[in-house]
Amino acid sequence: MVYDVPGRADKLSLELVQKWNEAIQAAYSSLQLDLGSRFFSLDPKSLSEPVLAAIQWFADPAEPVFCLGSDVGQELSDWGSRGRHVLHNEYCEYQVIEKADATGKMRPKRVQITTELREYWVCIAKHDPKTLREMVQSVLGFEPTWEDLYGVSDPESLSEDEKEIAFSKFVAGHGNDRKMVDAGVPRQPEGKLNIDNALFMTHPINGLDDLLYIVMFGAKPYANRTDSGLEQATREQLFREFGVEQLACRHADPAAAMGALGAAFTGRTVAFANPLGMYILSFTKDVFLYAGNPIPEEWVRWSRGSEGMYQHLEFGPGDDDEAFLDDITLVVGSREEPVTGGFQVVQQIEVGPLVVVGKPTHVADDEYVVLTASNEPIDCQQAEVCEIIKDLKKEFDNALQMVHVAPRIMGFRGGS
């Protein structure tokens, strides 16, 4: 075993911890042939004189903003589970919890934010249903039924593979896992547990394999040849050289890849620190006010890890508080604006894995990977994903129109 459980959030048996490490090893092995090099190690203990490296990024979805602007990016990202499932791909997902106010109007009450890896939860679901249910209860505050988790009343009657498929179907989605896709598991879960709540991440590219991929991809001494010698390659060259320009248009992938590249260029080996996971590394809560004063401390509730390794945040008033999320204001320059959803909150959050790098070593001439791609800026507005987001905007507008039309129809029928 190399890694403890993410955030050291759970006290698991040695057998379960070993199962988690086997999941990590399997994801790494699938990438090692194409991406392996001496500049990345799966074992942080193998590094000489390791030090923590700062690899983190802002958690708000970047793609809808560069495609259609910040206002549209905010409204689409805040569009409930629909926005989450399409757009929350920066290794951070959120869900706004709504409650009725004194007049009966539904209003945003608080935001649930998670960076927990799908693969970890699936690993526990596959091997230990009882521990899984305890984990869910610790996050959501109530004990889910077995039907909520597996779609059956007795998950112990299922084989391990059947547990994995059932839990993925109802709670986790397929995560681009070929085995789950072939078993007919949908992209997003069918059950409400991880749709009405942000229990853990379900976007298919917020996965363990994606996290390993982008760091391993960057962990080579990519260079640009100039008249004065070799220089470190730029972000534009790196992503354009390998035909993945769209990755340069997110927050996460450039930060992770270029952080690893910066280390490798000086001969440092990169590894994930123990424990491997995705964490909320900073939150600028001081920009939020309530009635002109700092928000109450109890409106910022951390869980699923220890300080520096939190994986879950609930932001906003509790159910027993008369205030609502939109009673909180966000200070933007010289003005204040009401907090209407999660997008404004995750804009103030930075996330990332804990990464260590070893001491510098000599990089031989034949170890440099010399790139020839252009260094010209990448036009993110031309990315293919923008067409998907434009379609999502049309869907959003149509849904909004139906909300406005429905009351008029009901009024017409009532008067006929």
Coordinates of C-alpha atoms in Angstrom, one line a residue:
M1 CA 0.0 0.0 0.0
V2 CA 1.2 3.5 -0.9
Y3 CA -1.7 5.8 -0.4
D4 CA -4.1 6.4 2.5
V5 CA -7.8 7.1 1.6
P6 CA -8.5 10.6 0.2
G7 CA -8.3 13.3 2.8
R8 CA -7.9 10.6 5.4
A9 CA -11.7 11.1 5.7
D10 CA -12.6 7.5 6.5
K11 CA -11.3 4.9 8.9
L12 CA -11.2 1.8 6.6
S13 CA -10.0 -1.7 7.1
L14 CA -6.5 -2.5 5.7
E15 CA -8.3 -4.6 3.1
L16 CA -10.4 -1.7 1.8
V17 CA -7.3 0.6 1.7
Q18 CA -5.6 -2.1 -0.4
K19 CA -8.6 -2.2 -2.7
W20 CA -8.3 1.6 -3.2
N21 CA -4.6 1.3 -4.0
E22 CA -5.4 -1.4 -6.5
A23 CA -7.8 1.0 -8.2
I24 CA -5.1 3.6 -8.4
Q25 CA -2.6 1.1 -9.7
A26 CA -5.1 -0.1 -12.4
A27 CA -5.7 3.5 -13.6
Y28 CA -2.0 4.2 -13.7
S29 CA -1.2 1.0 -15.5
S30 CA -3.6 1.9 -18.3
L31 CA -1.6 5.1 -18.9
Q32 CA 1.9 4.0 -18.2
L33 CA 2.8 2.6 -21.6
D34 CA 2.0 5.8 -23.5
L35 CA 2.8 8.4 -20.8
G36 CA 5.3 6.8 -18.4
S37 CA 8.7 8.5 -17.9
R38 CA 11.3 8.9 -15.1
F39 CA 9.8 12.3 -14.4
F40 CA 6.6 10.8 -12.8
S41 CA 6.4 8.2 -10.1
L42 CA 3.3 6.6 -8.6
D43 CA 5.2 6.2 -5.3
P44 CA 5.9 9.5 -3.5
K45 CA 8.3 7.7 -1.2
S46 CA 10.6 7.0 -4.1
L47 CA 11.4 10.7 -4.5
S48 CA 14.7 12.2 -3.2
E49 CA 14.2 15.2 -0.9
P50 CA 10.5 15.7 -1.9
V51 CA 8.9 19.1 -1.4
L52 CA 5.3 20.1 -2.0
A53 CA 4.5 21.8 -5.3
A54 CA 1.8 24.4 -5.8
I55 CA -0.6 23.0 -8.4
Q56 CA -4.1 24.4 -8.1
W57 CA -6.7 26.3 -10.1
F58 CA -10.0 28.1 -9.7
A59 CA -13.0 25.8 -9.5
D60 CA -15.5 27.7 -11.6
P61 CA -16.3 26.2 -15.1
A62 CA -14.2 28.0 -17.6
E63 CA -15.6 26.6 -20.9
P64 CA -19.1 28.3 -20.8
V65 CA -17.5 31.6 -20.0
F66 CA -15.0 31.7 -22.9
C67 CA -17.7 30.4 -25.2
L68 CA -20.6 32.7 -24.3
G69 CA -19.4 35.2 -21.7
S70 CA -19.5 35.3 -17.9
D71 CA -23.2 36.1 -17.5
V72 CA -24.3 33.1 -19.6
G73 CA -21.5 31.0 -18.1
Q74 CA -23.0 31.7 -14.7
E75 CA -26.6 31.0 -15.5
L76 CA -25.8 27.7 -17.3
S77 CA -23.4 26.5 -14.6
D78 CA -26.1 27.2 -12.0
W79 CA -28.8 25.4 -14.0
G80 CA -29.2 22.6 -11.4
S81 CA -28.1 19.1 -12.2
R82 CA -28.3 19.8 -16.0
G83 CA -25.6 22.5 -15.7
R84 CA -23.5 20.4 -13.4
H85 CA -23.6 17.3 -15.6
V86 CA -22.5 19.2 -18.7
L87 CA -20.2 22.0 -17.4
H88 CA -18.7 21.2 -14.0
N89 CA -15.5 19.7 -15.3
E90 CA -12.8 21.4 -13.3
Y91 CA -12.6 18.6 -10.7
C92 CA -15.2 20.4 -8.6
E93 CA -19.0 20.1 -8.7
Y94 CA -21.8 21.8 -6.8
Q95 CA -25.5 21.6 -6.2
V96 CA -27.7 24.4 -4.9
I97 CA -30.2 23.3 -2.2
E98 CA -33.5 25.1 -2.4
K99 CA -36.0 25.6 0.4
A100 CA -39.4 27.4 0.7
D101 CA -39.3 30.8 2.4
A102 CA -42.1 32.1 4.7
T103 CA -44.2 33.0 1.7
G104 CA -43.8 29.6 0.1
K105 CA -41.5 30.8 -2.6
M106 CA -38.6 28.4 -3.4
R107 CA -35.2 30.1 -2.9
P108 CA -31.6 29.0 -2.8
K109 CA -30.7 28.1 0.7
R110 CA -27.1 26.8 0.5
V111 CA -24.5 25.3 -1.9
Q112 CA -23.0 21.8 -1.6
I113 CA -19.5 21.6 -3.1
T114 CA -17.5 18.4 -3.7
T115 CA -14.2 17.4 -5.1
E116 CA -14.4 13.7 -4.2
L117 CA -13.4 11.2 -6.8
R118 CA -16.0 8.9 -8.2
E119 CA -13.6 6.0 -8.3
Y120 CA -13.1 6.1 -4.5
W121 CA -16.8 5.9 -3.8
V122 CA -17.3 3.1 -6.3
C123 CA -14.5 1.2 -4.8
I124 CA -16.2 1.3 -1.4
A125 CA -19.6 0.5 -2.9
K126 CA -18.2 -2.6 -4.6
H127 CA -16.5 -4.0 -1.5
D128 CA -18.3 -2.8 1.6
P129 CA -22.0 -1.5 1.4
K130 CA -22.2 -0.9 5.1
T131 CA -19.3 1.4 5.1
L132 CA -20.6 3.1 2.0
R133 CA -23.9 3.8 3.7
E134 CA -22.2 5.3 6.7
M135 CA -20.2 7.6 4.4
V136 CA -23.3 8.8 2.7
Q137 CA -25.0 9.5 6.1
S138 CA -21.9 11.4 7.3
V139 CA -22.2 13.8 4.3
L140 CA -25.9 14.2 3.9
G141 CA -27.1 13.8 7.4
F142 CA -29.6 10.9 6.8
E143 CA -29.3 7.2 6.2
P144 CA -30.1 6.3 2.6
T145 CA -32.0 3.2 1.8
W146 CA -30.3 0.3 0.0
E147 CA -32.6 1.0 -2.9
D148 CA -31.2 4.5 -3.0
L149 CA -27.7 3.1 -3.3
Y150 CA -28.1 -0.1 -5.3
G151 CA -31.7 -0.3 -6.4
V152 CA -32.2 -3.5 -4.4
S153 CA -33.2 -4.2 -0.8
D154 CA -30.2 -6.4 -0.1
P155 CA -26.9 -5.5 -1.8
E156 CA -25.1 -8.4 -0.1
S157 CA -27.1 -10.7 -2.5
L158 CA -25.1 -9.1 -5.4
S159 CA -21.7 -10.1 -6.6
E160 CA -18.9 -7.5 -6.4
D161 CA -19.3 -6.7 -10.1
E162 CA -23.1 -6.5 -9.7
K163 CA -22.6 -4.0 -6.8
E164 CA -20.3 -1.9 -8.8
I165 CA -22.8 -1.8 -11.8
A166 CA -25.8 -1.1 -9.6
F167 CA -24.2 1.7 -7.6
S168 CA -22.8 3.3 -10.7
K169 CA -26.3 3.1 -12.3
F170 CA -28.1 4.7 -9.4
V171 CA -25.4 7.0 -7.8
A172 CA -22.2 7.4 -9.8
G173 CA -22.8 7.2 -13.5
H174 CA -20.4 5.4 -15.8
G175 CA -17.4 7.7 -15.5
N176 CA -16.2 6.7 -19.0
D177 CA -15.3 3.3 -17.5
R178 CA -15.6 0.9 -20.5
K179 CA -16.8 -1.9 -18.2
M180 CA -19.6 0.3 -16.9
V181 CA -20.5 1.6 -20.4
D182 CA -20.7 -1.9 -21.8
A183 CA -23.0 -2.8 -18.8
G184 CA -25.4 -0.1 -19.9
V185 CA -24.7 2.3 -17.0
P186 CA -25.8 5.8 -18.1
R187 CA -23.4 8.8 -18.2
Q188 CA -25.1 10.3 -15.1
P189 CA -26.9 8.4 -12.3
E190 CA -30.5 7.5 -12.5
G191 CA -31.2 7.9 -8.8
K192 CA -31.8 11.2 -7.0
L193 CA -29.2 10.8 -4.2
N194 CA -26.3 12.3 -6.1
I195 CA -28.4 14.6 -8.3
D196 CA -30.3 16.4 -5.7
N197 CA -27.1 16.6 -3.7
A198 CA -23.4 17.0 -4.5
L199 CA -22.3 13.8 -2.8
F200 CA -19.2 13.2 -5.0
M201 CA -18.2 14.1 -8.5
T202 CA -19.9 12.3 -11.4
H203 CA -18.7 14.3 -14.5
P204 CA -16.9 11.6 -16.6
I205 CA -13.8 13.7 -17.0
N206 CA -13.4 14.5 -13.3
G207 CA -12.1 11.1 -12.7
L208 CA -9.0 9.5 -11.2
D209 CA -7.7 8.4 -14.6
D210 CA -8.1 12.0 -15.9
L211 CA -6.2 13.4 -13.0
L212 CA -3.4 10.9 -13.5
Y213 CA -3.4 11.5 -17.2
I214 CA -3.0 15.2 -17.2
V215 CA -0.1 15.2 -14.6
M216 CA 1.6 12.3 -16.4
F217 CA 1.1 14.0 -19.8
G218 CA 2.8 17.2 -18.5
A219 CA 5.6 15.4 -16.6
K220 CA 8.2 15.5 -19.4
P221 CA 10.8 18.1 -20.3
Y222 CA 9.0 19.5 -23.3
A223 CA 11.2 22.2 -25.0
N224 CA 11.2 24.8 -27.7
R225 CA 14.4 25.1 -29.7
T226 CA 15.7 28.6 -30.1
D227 CA 18.9 30.3 -31.3
S228 CA 20.1 30.4 -27.8
G229 CA 19.3 26.8 -27.0
L230 CA 16.3 24.9 -25.5
E231 CA 13.6 26.8 -23.6
Q232 CA 10.7 25.4 -21.7
A233 CA 7.7 24.9 -24.0
T234 CA 4.6 27.0 -23.6
R235 CA 1.1 25.9 -22.9
E236 CA 0.0 26.7 -26.4
Q237 CA 2.8 24.6 -27.9
L238 CA 2.2 21.7 -25.6
F239 CA -1.5 21.3 -26.2
R240 CA -1.3 22.2 -29.9
E241 CA 1.5 19.7 -30.6
F242 CA -0.6 16.8 -29.4
G243 CA -3.9 18.0 -30.9
V244 CA -5.6 18.6 -27.6
E245 CA -6.0 22.4 -27.8
Q246 CA -9.4 22.2 -26.0
L247 CA -7.6 21.2 -22.8
A248 CA -5.8 24.6 -22.8
C249 CA -9.2 26.3 -22.4
R250 CA -10.0 25.0 -19.0
H251 CA -8.6 26.0 -15.6
A252 CA -7.6 22.5 -14.5
D253 CA -5.6 20.9 -17.3
P254 CA -3.2 23.8 -18.0
A255 CA -2.4 24.2 -14.3
A256 CA -1.8 20.5 -13.8
A257 CA 0.1 19.9 -17.0
M258 CA 2.3 23.0 -16.9
G259 CA 3.0 22.5 -13.2
A260 CA 4.3 19.0 -14.0
L261 CA 6.2 20.3 -17.0
G262 CA 7.9 23.0 -15.0
A263 CA 9.2 20.4 -12.6
A264 CA 10.3 17.9 -15.3
F265 CA 12.2 20.6 -17.2
T266 CA 14.5 21.0 -14.2
G267 CA 14.9 17.2 -13.9
R268 CA 12.5 16.8 -10.9
T269 CA 10.3 13.8 -10.6
V270 CA 6.7 14.4 -9.9
A271 CA 4.4 12.3 -7.7
F272 CA 1.1 12.7 -5.9
A273 CA 1.5 13.3 -2.2
N274 CA -0.1 10.9 0.3
P275 CA -3.1 10.8 0.3
L276 CA -4.0 11.0 -3.4
G277 CA -7.2 13.0 -3.9
M278 CA -8.7 16.2 -5.1
Y279 CA -8.9 18.9 -2.5
I280 CA -10.4 22.3 -1.8
L281 CA -7.1 24.2 -1.2
S282 CA -8.4 27.8 -0.7
F283 CA -11.6 29.7 -0.2
T284 CA -11.8 33.5 -0.1
K285 CA -14.8 33.7 2.2
D286 CA -14.1 37.3 3.3
V287 CA -15.7 38.6 0.0
F288 CA -19.1 37.4 1.2
L289 CA -21.3 39.6 3.5
Y290 CA -24.6 39.3 5.3
A291 CA -26.4 42.5 6.2
G292 CA -23.1 44.3 5.6
N293 CA -21.1 42.2 8.0
P294 CA -18.9 39.1 7.6
I295 CA -21.0 35.9 7.2
P296 CA -21.4 33.8 10.4
E297 CA -18.7 31.1 10.8
E298 CA -21.4 28.4 10.9
W299 CA -22.3 29.2 7.3
V300 CA -19.0 27.7 6.2
R301 CA -19.1 23.9 7.0
W302 CA -16.1 21.8 5.9
S303 CA -16.1 18.0 5.9
R304 CA -14.6 14.9 4.2
G305 CA -11.0 15.5 5.2
S306 CA -8.8 17.5 7.5
E307 CA -7.6 21.1 7.1
G308 CA -5.7 21.4 3.8
M309 CA -7.4 18.2 2.5
Y310 CA -11.2 19.1 2.7
Q311 CA -13.2 17.6 -0.1
H312 CA -16.7 18.9 0.8
L313 CA -18.0 22.3 1.6
E314 CA -21.5 23.5 2.5
F315 CA -21.8 27.2 2.2
G316 CA -24.9 29.1 3.3
P317 CA -27.5 29.1 6.1
G318 CA -28.7 25.9 7.7
D319 CA -32.3 24.8 7.6
D320 CA -33.0 26.2 11.1
D321 CA -31.8 29.7 10.0
E322 CA -34.3 32.2 8.6
A323 CA -31.7 33.6 6.1
F324 CA -31.3 32.3 2.6
L325 CA -28.3 32.1 0.2
D326 CA -29.5 35.1 -1.8
D327 CA -29.5 37.2 1.4
I328 CA -25.7 36.9 1.2
T329 CA -23.9 39.4 -1.0
L330 CA -20.6 39.1 -2.9
V331 CA -18.3 42.1 -2.9
V332 CA -17.3 42.8 -6.5
G333 CA -15.1 45.9 -6.7
S334 CA -17.1 48.8 -5.3
R335 CA -20.5 47.0 -5.5
E336 CA -22.3 44.1 -3.9
E337 CA -24.4 41.5 -5.7
P338 CA -26.7 38.8 -4.2
V339 CA -25.4 35.3 -4.3
T340 CA -27.9 33.5 -6.5
G341 CA -26.1 30.2 -7.1
G342 CA -23.0 28.2 -6.7
F343 CA -21.0 29.7 -9.6
Q344 CA -20.2 32.9 -7.6
V345 CA -19.0 30.7 -4.7
V346 CA -16.7 28.4 -6.6
Q347 CA -15.2 31.4 -8.3
Q348 CA -13.7 32.1 -4.9
I349 CA -12.4 28.5 -4.5
E350 CA -9.1 26.9 -5.6
V351 CA -8.8 23.2 -5.9
G352 CA -6.1 20.7 -6.8
P353 CA -4.3 17.5 -5.8
L354 CA -1.4 17.5 -3.4
V355 CA 1.8 17.0 -5.5
V356 CA 5.4 16.6 -4.4
V357 CA 8.6 17.0 -6.6
G358 CA 12.0 15.5 -6.0
K359 CA 15.3 17.3 -6.1
P360 CA 16.6 18.6 -9.5
T361 CA 18.7 16.3 -11.6
H362 CA 20.6 16.6 -14.9
V363 CA 18.4 16.3 -18.0
A364 CA 20.2 14.6 -20.8
D365 CA 19.9 16.0 -24.3
D366 CA 18.0 13.0 -25.5
E367 CA 15.4 13.3 -22.7
Y368 CA 14.1 16.6 -23.9
V369 CA 10.9 16.4 -26.0
V370 CA 11.4 19.2 -28.6
L371 CA 8.1 20.6 -29.9
T372 CA 7.5 22.2 -33.2
A373 CA 4.0 23.5 -32.8
S374 CA 3.1 27.2 -33.1
N375 CA 3.2 29.4 -30.0
E376 CA 0.3 31.5 -31.2
P377 CA -2.6 32.0 -28.8
I378 CA -5.3 29.4 -28.9
D379 CA -8.7 30.8 -29.8
C380 CA -10.9 29.0 -27.2
Q381 CA -14.1 30.4 -28.8
Q382 CA -13.5 28.1 -31.7
A383 CA -13.3 25.0 -29.6
E384 CA -15.8 22.2 -30.5
V385 CA -17.2 22.3 -26.9
C386 CA -18.7 25.7 -27.7
E387 CA -21.2 24.1 -30.0
I388 CA -22.3 21.9 -27.2
I389 CA -22.6 24.8 -24.9
K390 CA -24.5 26.8 -27.5
D391 CA -27.0 24.0 -27.7
L392 CA -27.2 23.9 -23.9
K393 CA -28.0 27.6 -23.9
K394 CA -30.9 27.0 -26.4
E395 CA -32.2 24.3 -24.2
F396 CA -32.0 26.6 -21.2
D397 CA -33.8 29.4 -23.0
N398 CA -36.6 27.0 -24.1
A399 CA -37.0 25.7 -20.5
L400 CA -37.1 29.3 -19.2
Q401 CA -39.8 30.1 -21.8
M402 CA -41.9 27.2 -20.8
V403 CA -41.7 28.3 -17.2
H404 CA -43.1 31.7 -18.2
V405 CA -45.7 30.3 -20.6
A406 CA -47.1 27.7 -18.2
P407 CA -48.7 30.2 -15.8
R408 CA -50.3 32.0 -18.7
I409 CA -51.8 28.7 -20.1
M410 CA -53.1 27.8 -16.6
G411 CA -54.7 31.3 -16.3
F412 CA -56.3 30.9 -19.7
R413 CA -57.7 27.5 -18.8
G414 CA -58.9 28.7 -15.5
G415 CA -60.9 31.5 -17.2
S416 CA -62.4 29.4 -19.9

